[in-house]
Amino acid sequence: ETGVTQSPTHLIKTRGQQVTLRCSSQSGHNTVSWYQQALGQGPQFIFQYYREEENGRGNFPPRFSGLQFPNYSSELNVNALELDDSALYLCASSPGQMDYGYTFGSGTRLTVV
Amino acid sequence: GDSVTQMEGPVTLSEEAFLTINCTYTATGYPSLFWYVQYPGEGLQLLLKATKADDKGSNKGFEATYRKETTSFHLEKGSVQVSDSAVYFCALSTPGGATNKLIFGTGTLLAVQP
């Protein structure tokens, strides 16, 4: 079975720009969560999607938004990028919204300059 | 709110030494507890978990016991190897919400020297 695939692996953007990060969930998983991991910190929960609906959100502003598609892949969009948005963005899929059997992707390293 | 506190690193050990990484938590309700490992350039991998008090999670020689009375979930391994060098994250998830979100500690870097 395939794992979680994220693209791109690295990205450099300028402050004020917009970015879209992509995630393909593991086969059979219908739930996708996104986490932000700043350098030297633990991952912070951004939001979760279950069957194409956002069903939970962490302490992140509305300029962080997402989508989940019918094949359960997902996108994370960030508008009006700020320097503090520089981080590793991790996608995790699981078989259900309350299932702890997560599979994490390797992440997208976003640098905002 | 719910939180996880881990001992700060880096932890530097010689091969075959005993490892302990401390983790304590604060949570409402009865959380499930996890240890994740992150190797350089990779995502997180679940190392072990425990879902109720006094449960012991174990995997690849690592183990941790869910201690409700001390709100702790310390990670231990009897004999570390160079290949264990990585960042270790303690995490919890509290039931009752609409999601299975994880709350992580800040991570502990383990460096094992030959």
Short mmCIF file of C-alpha atoms in Angstrom, two decimals:
data_model
loop_
_atom_site.label_atom_id
_atom_site.label_comp_id
_atom_site.label_asym_id
_atom_site.label_seq_id
_atom_site.Cartn_x
_atom_site.Cartn_y
_atom_site.Cartn_z
CA GLU A 1 0.00 0.00 0.00
CA THR A 2 1.16 3.51 -0.71
CA GLY A 3 1.81 5.90 2.14
CA VAL A 4 1.09 9.62 2.38
CA THR A 5 2.68 11.69 -0.35
CA GLN A 6 3.19 15.43 -0.08
CA SER A 7 4.24 17.92 -2.74
CA PRO A 8 6.31 19.90 -3.21
CA THR A 9 9.05 18.88 -0.80
CA HIS A 10 10.54 22.35 -0.58
CA LEU A 11 9.19 25.77 -1.47
CA ILE A 12 10.37 29.36 -1.17
CA LYS A 13 7.81 32.17 -1.26
CA THR A 14 7.84 35.90 -0.70
CA ARG A 15 5.94 37.58 2.11
CA GLY A 16 2.40 38.44 1.02
CA GLN A 17 2.18 35.68 -1.58
CA GLN A 18 -0.17 32.71 -1.53
CA VAL A 19 0.83 29.03 -1.46
CA THR A 20 -0.89 25.70 -2.03
CA LEU A 21 0.47 22.47 -0.58
CA ARG A 22 -0.81 19.06 -1.65
CA CYS A 23 -1.27 15.73 0.05
CA SER A 24 -2.29 12.31 -1.24
CA SER A 25 -3.66 10.20 1.59
CA GLN A 26 -2.92 6.56 2.16
CA SER A 27 -5.20 4.12 0.37
CA GLY A 28 -8.32 3.42 2.43
CA HIS A 29 -7.94 6.54 4.59
CA ASN A 30 -10.81 9.06 4.51
CA THR A 31 -9.50 11.58 7.05
CA VAL A 32 -6.68 14.06 6.54
CA SER A 33 -5.11 16.36 9.12
CA TRP A 34 -2.58 19.12 8.59
CA TYR A 35 0.09 20.16 11.08
CA GLN A 36 2.60 23.01 11.16
CA GLN A 37 6.02 22.24 12.64
CA ALA A 38 8.19 25.29 13.27
CA LEU A 39 11.91 24.74 13.63
CA GLY A 40 12.72 23.10 16.94
CA GLN A 41 9.08 22.73 17.91
CA GLY A 42 6.48 19.99 17.95
CA PRO A 43 3.79 19.87 15.27
CA GLN A 44 0.74 22.09 15.82
CA PHE A 45 -2.70 21.00 14.60
CA ILE A 46 -4.06 23.23 11.83
CA PHE A 47 -7.27 21.43 10.80
CA GLN A 48 -8.81 18.12 9.86
CA TYR A 49 -10.97 17.06 6.94
CA TYR A 50 -13.32 14.12 7.01
CA ARG A 51 -15.23 13.17 3.86
CA GLU A 52 -14.58 16.56 2.27
CA GLU A 53 -15.77 18.60 5.27
CA GLU A 54 -13.61 20.47 7.79
CA ASN A 55 -14.51 18.98 11.16
CA GLY A 56 -11.97 20.53 13.47
CA ARG A 57 -9.57 23.45 13.53
CA GLY A 58 -6.66 24.53 15.67
CA ASN A 59 -5.61 28.04 16.62
CA PHE A 60 -4.78 29.27 13.13
CA PRO A 61 -6.17 32.34 11.34
CA PRO A 62 -8.65 32.11 8.44
CA ARG A 63 -5.90 32.74 5.89
CA PHE A 64 -5.08 29.06 6.45
CA SER A 65 -7.69 27.11 4.52
CA GLY A 66 -8.03 23.69 3.02
CA LEU A 67 -9.88 21.33 0.76
CA GLN A 68 -10.43 17.62 0.61
CA PHE A 69 -11.35 15.98 -2.67
CA PRO A 70 -13.59 12.95 -3.38
CA ASN A 71 -10.50 10.73 -3.59
CA TYR A 72 -9.58 12.02 -0.08
CA SER A 73 -6.50 13.88 -1.24
CA SER A 74 -6.17 17.33 0.26
CA GLU A 75 -4.76 20.82 -0.18
CA LEU A 76 -3.59 23.37 2.34
CA ASN A 77 -3.77 26.98 1.18
CA VAL A 78 -2.12 29.87 2.96
CA ASN A 79 -2.83 33.44 1.87
CA ALA A 80 -0.90 36.61 2.66
CA LEU A 81 2.19 34.71 3.76
CA GLU A 82 4.10 35.99 6.76
CA LEU A 83 7.68 35.27 7.76
CA ASP A 84 6.42 33.23 10.74
CA ASP A 85 4.68 30.84 8.35
CA SER A 86 8.10 29.38 7.55
CA ALA A 87 7.84 25.81 8.80
CA LEU A 88 7.53 22.14 7.87
CA TYR A 89 3.93 21.35 6.97
CA LEU A 90 2.91 17.78 7.68
CA CYS A 91 -0.08 15.94 6.34
CA ALA A 92 -1.43 12.88 8.14
CA SER A 93 -4.16 10.52 7.02
CA SER A 94 -6.15 8.06 9.09
CA PRO A 95 -8.90 5.50 8.46
CA GLY A 96 -11.48 7.56 10.36
CA GLN A 97 -11.99 10.87 12.11
CA MET A 98 -11.53 9.31 15.54
CA ASP A 99 -8.96 6.71 14.53
CA TYR A 100 -5.44 7.05 15.89
CA GLY A 101 -3.87 5.01 13.13
CA TYR A 102 -2.20 8.01 11.52
CA THR A 103 0.25 7.85 8.66
CA PHE A 104 2.33 10.99 8.25
CA GLY A 105 3.89 12.28 5.08
CA SER A 106 7.45 13.57 4.92
CA GLY A 107 6.24 17.15 4.81
CA THR A 108 6.70 20.29 2.75
CA ARG A 109 9.38 22.70 3.92
CA LEU A 110 8.06 26.24 3.31
CA THR A 111 10.40 29.19 3.59
CA VAL A 112 8.95 32.70 3.47
CA VAL A 113 11.42 35.47 2.68
CA GLY B 1 -5.83 23.53 27.80
CA ASP B 2 -4.29 20.17 27.17
CA SER B 3 -0.50 20.12 26.91
CA VAL B 4 2.57 17.90 26.86
CA THR B 5 5.93 18.67 28.45
CA GLN B 6 9.07 16.80 27.44
CA MET B 7 12.59 16.94 28.77
CA GLU B 8 14.76 19.20 26.71
CA GLY B 9 17.53 17.79 24.60
CA PRO B 10 19.77 17.02 23.12
CA VAL B 11 20.32 13.73 24.89
CA THR B 12 23.70 12.26 23.97
CA LEU B 13 24.40 8.63 24.81
CA SER B 14 26.93 6.00 23.94
CA GLU B 15 25.78 2.89 22.15
CA GLU B 16 24.22 0.29 24.48
CA ALA B 17 23.43 2.88 27.16
CA PHE B 18 20.05 3.05 28.89
CA LEU B 19 17.64 5.69 27.63
CA THR B 20 14.94 7.61 29.45
CA ILE B 21 13.08 10.55 27.95
CA ASN B 22 10.63 12.12 30.36
CA CYS B 23 7.15 13.17 29.33
CA THR B 24 4.36 14.58 31.48
CA TYR B 25 0.95 15.77 30.38
CA THR B 26 -1.98 17.93 31.38
CA ALA B 27 -5.38 16.94 30.06
CA THR B 28 -9.05 17.01 30.81
CA GLY B 29 -10.64 13.61 30.58
CA TYR B 30 -8.66 10.48 29.84
CA PRO B 31 -6.25 10.97 26.96
CA SER B 32 -4.52 8.42 24.81
CA LEU B 33 -0.74 8.83 24.84
CA PHE B 34 1.77 8.35 22.07
CA TRP B 35 5.45 8.46 21.26
CA TYR B 36 6.42 9.42 17.72
CA VAL B 37 9.89 9.38 16.16
CA GLN B 38 11.17 11.65 13.41
CA TYR B 39 14.31 10.68 11.53
CA PRO B 40 16.19 13.41 9.62
CA GLY B 41 14.31 14.55 6.53
CA GLU B 42 11.32 12.33 7.23
CA GLY B 43 7.83 12.63 8.64
CA LEU B 44 6.64 11.27 11.95
CA GLN B 45 6.35 7.57 12.66
CA LEU B 46 4.29 6.13 15.48
CA LEU B 47 6.62 4.34 17.88
CA LEU B 48 4.16 3.19 20.53
CA LYS B 49 0.92 4.13 22.23
CA ALA B 50 -1.20 3.51 25.33
CA THR B 51 -4.89 4.24 25.59
CA LYS B 52 -5.64 3.81 29.30
CA ALA B 53 -3.99 4.03 32.68
CA ASP B 54 -1.36 1.37 33.48
CA ASP B 55 -1.16 0.28 29.83
CA LYS B 56 2.37 -0.31 28.60
CA GLY B 57 3.15 0.45 24.98
CA SER B 58 6.19 -1.22 23.44
CA ASN B 59 7.90 -1.46 20.08
CA LYS B 60 11.45 -2.08 18.78
CA GLY B 61 12.81 -2.34 22.33
CA PHE B 62 11.22 0.95 23.42
CA GLU B 63 8.53 1.00 26.08
CA ALA B 64 6.44 3.51 28.03
CA THR B 65 3.84 3.07 30.76
CA TYR B 66 0.76 5.29 31.11
CA ARG B 67 0.91 6.57 34.71
CA LYS B 68 -2.27 8.41 35.60
CA GLU B 69 -1.20 9.17 39.17
CA THR B 70 1.90 11.04 38.00
CA THR B 71 0.45 12.11 34.61
CA SER B 72 3.54 10.72 32.92
CA PHE B 73 4.48 8.58 29.93
CA HIS B 74 8.28 8.28 30.04
CA LEU B 75 10.03 6.58 27.14
CA GLU B 76 12.69 3.96 27.95
CA LYS B 77 15.01 1.64 26.09
CA GLY B 78 17.50 -0.69 27.70
CA SER B 79 20.24 -0.49 25.09
CA VAL B 80 20.28 2.20 22.43
CA GLN B 81 21.85 1.89 19.00
CA VAL B 82 23.29 4.50 16.66
CA SER B 83 20.26 3.94 14.42
CA ASP B 84 18.01 5.22 17.23
CA SER B 85 19.37 8.74 16.72
CA ALA B 86 16.31 10.87 15.93
CA VAL B 87 13.87 13.35 17.44
CA TYR B 88 11.27 11.82 19.75
CA PHE B 89 7.88 13.44 20.35
CA CYS B 90 5.45 12.67 23.12
CA ALA B 91 1.82 13.38 22.20
CA LEU B 92 -1.70 13.03 23.50
CA SER B 93 -5.18 12.94 22.08
CA THR B 94 -8.25 13.59 24.17
CA PRO B 95 -11.52 11.87 23.31
CA GLY B 96 -14.81 13.69 23.17
CA GLY B 97 -14.12 16.15 20.39
CA ALA B 98 -14.94 15.86 16.73
CA THR B 99 -11.40 15.07 15.69
CA ASN B 100 -8.53 12.80 16.58
CA LYS B 101 -6.07 15.69 16.72
CA LEU B 102 -2.75 15.19 18.43
CA ILE B 103 -1.11 17.60 20.86
CA PHE B 104 2.66 17.28 20.76
CA GLY B 105 5.50 18.15 23.04
CA THR B 106 8.46 20.10 21.68
CA GLY B 107 10.51 17.02 20.94
CA THR B 108 13.75 15.59 22.32
CA LEU B 109 16.76 15.06 20.09
CA LEU B 110 18.59 11.82 20.81
CA ALA B 111 22.15 11.41 19.52
CA VAL B 112 23.75 8.00 20.01
CA GLN B 113 27.51 7.78 19.53
CA PRO B 114 29.33 4.58 18.56
#
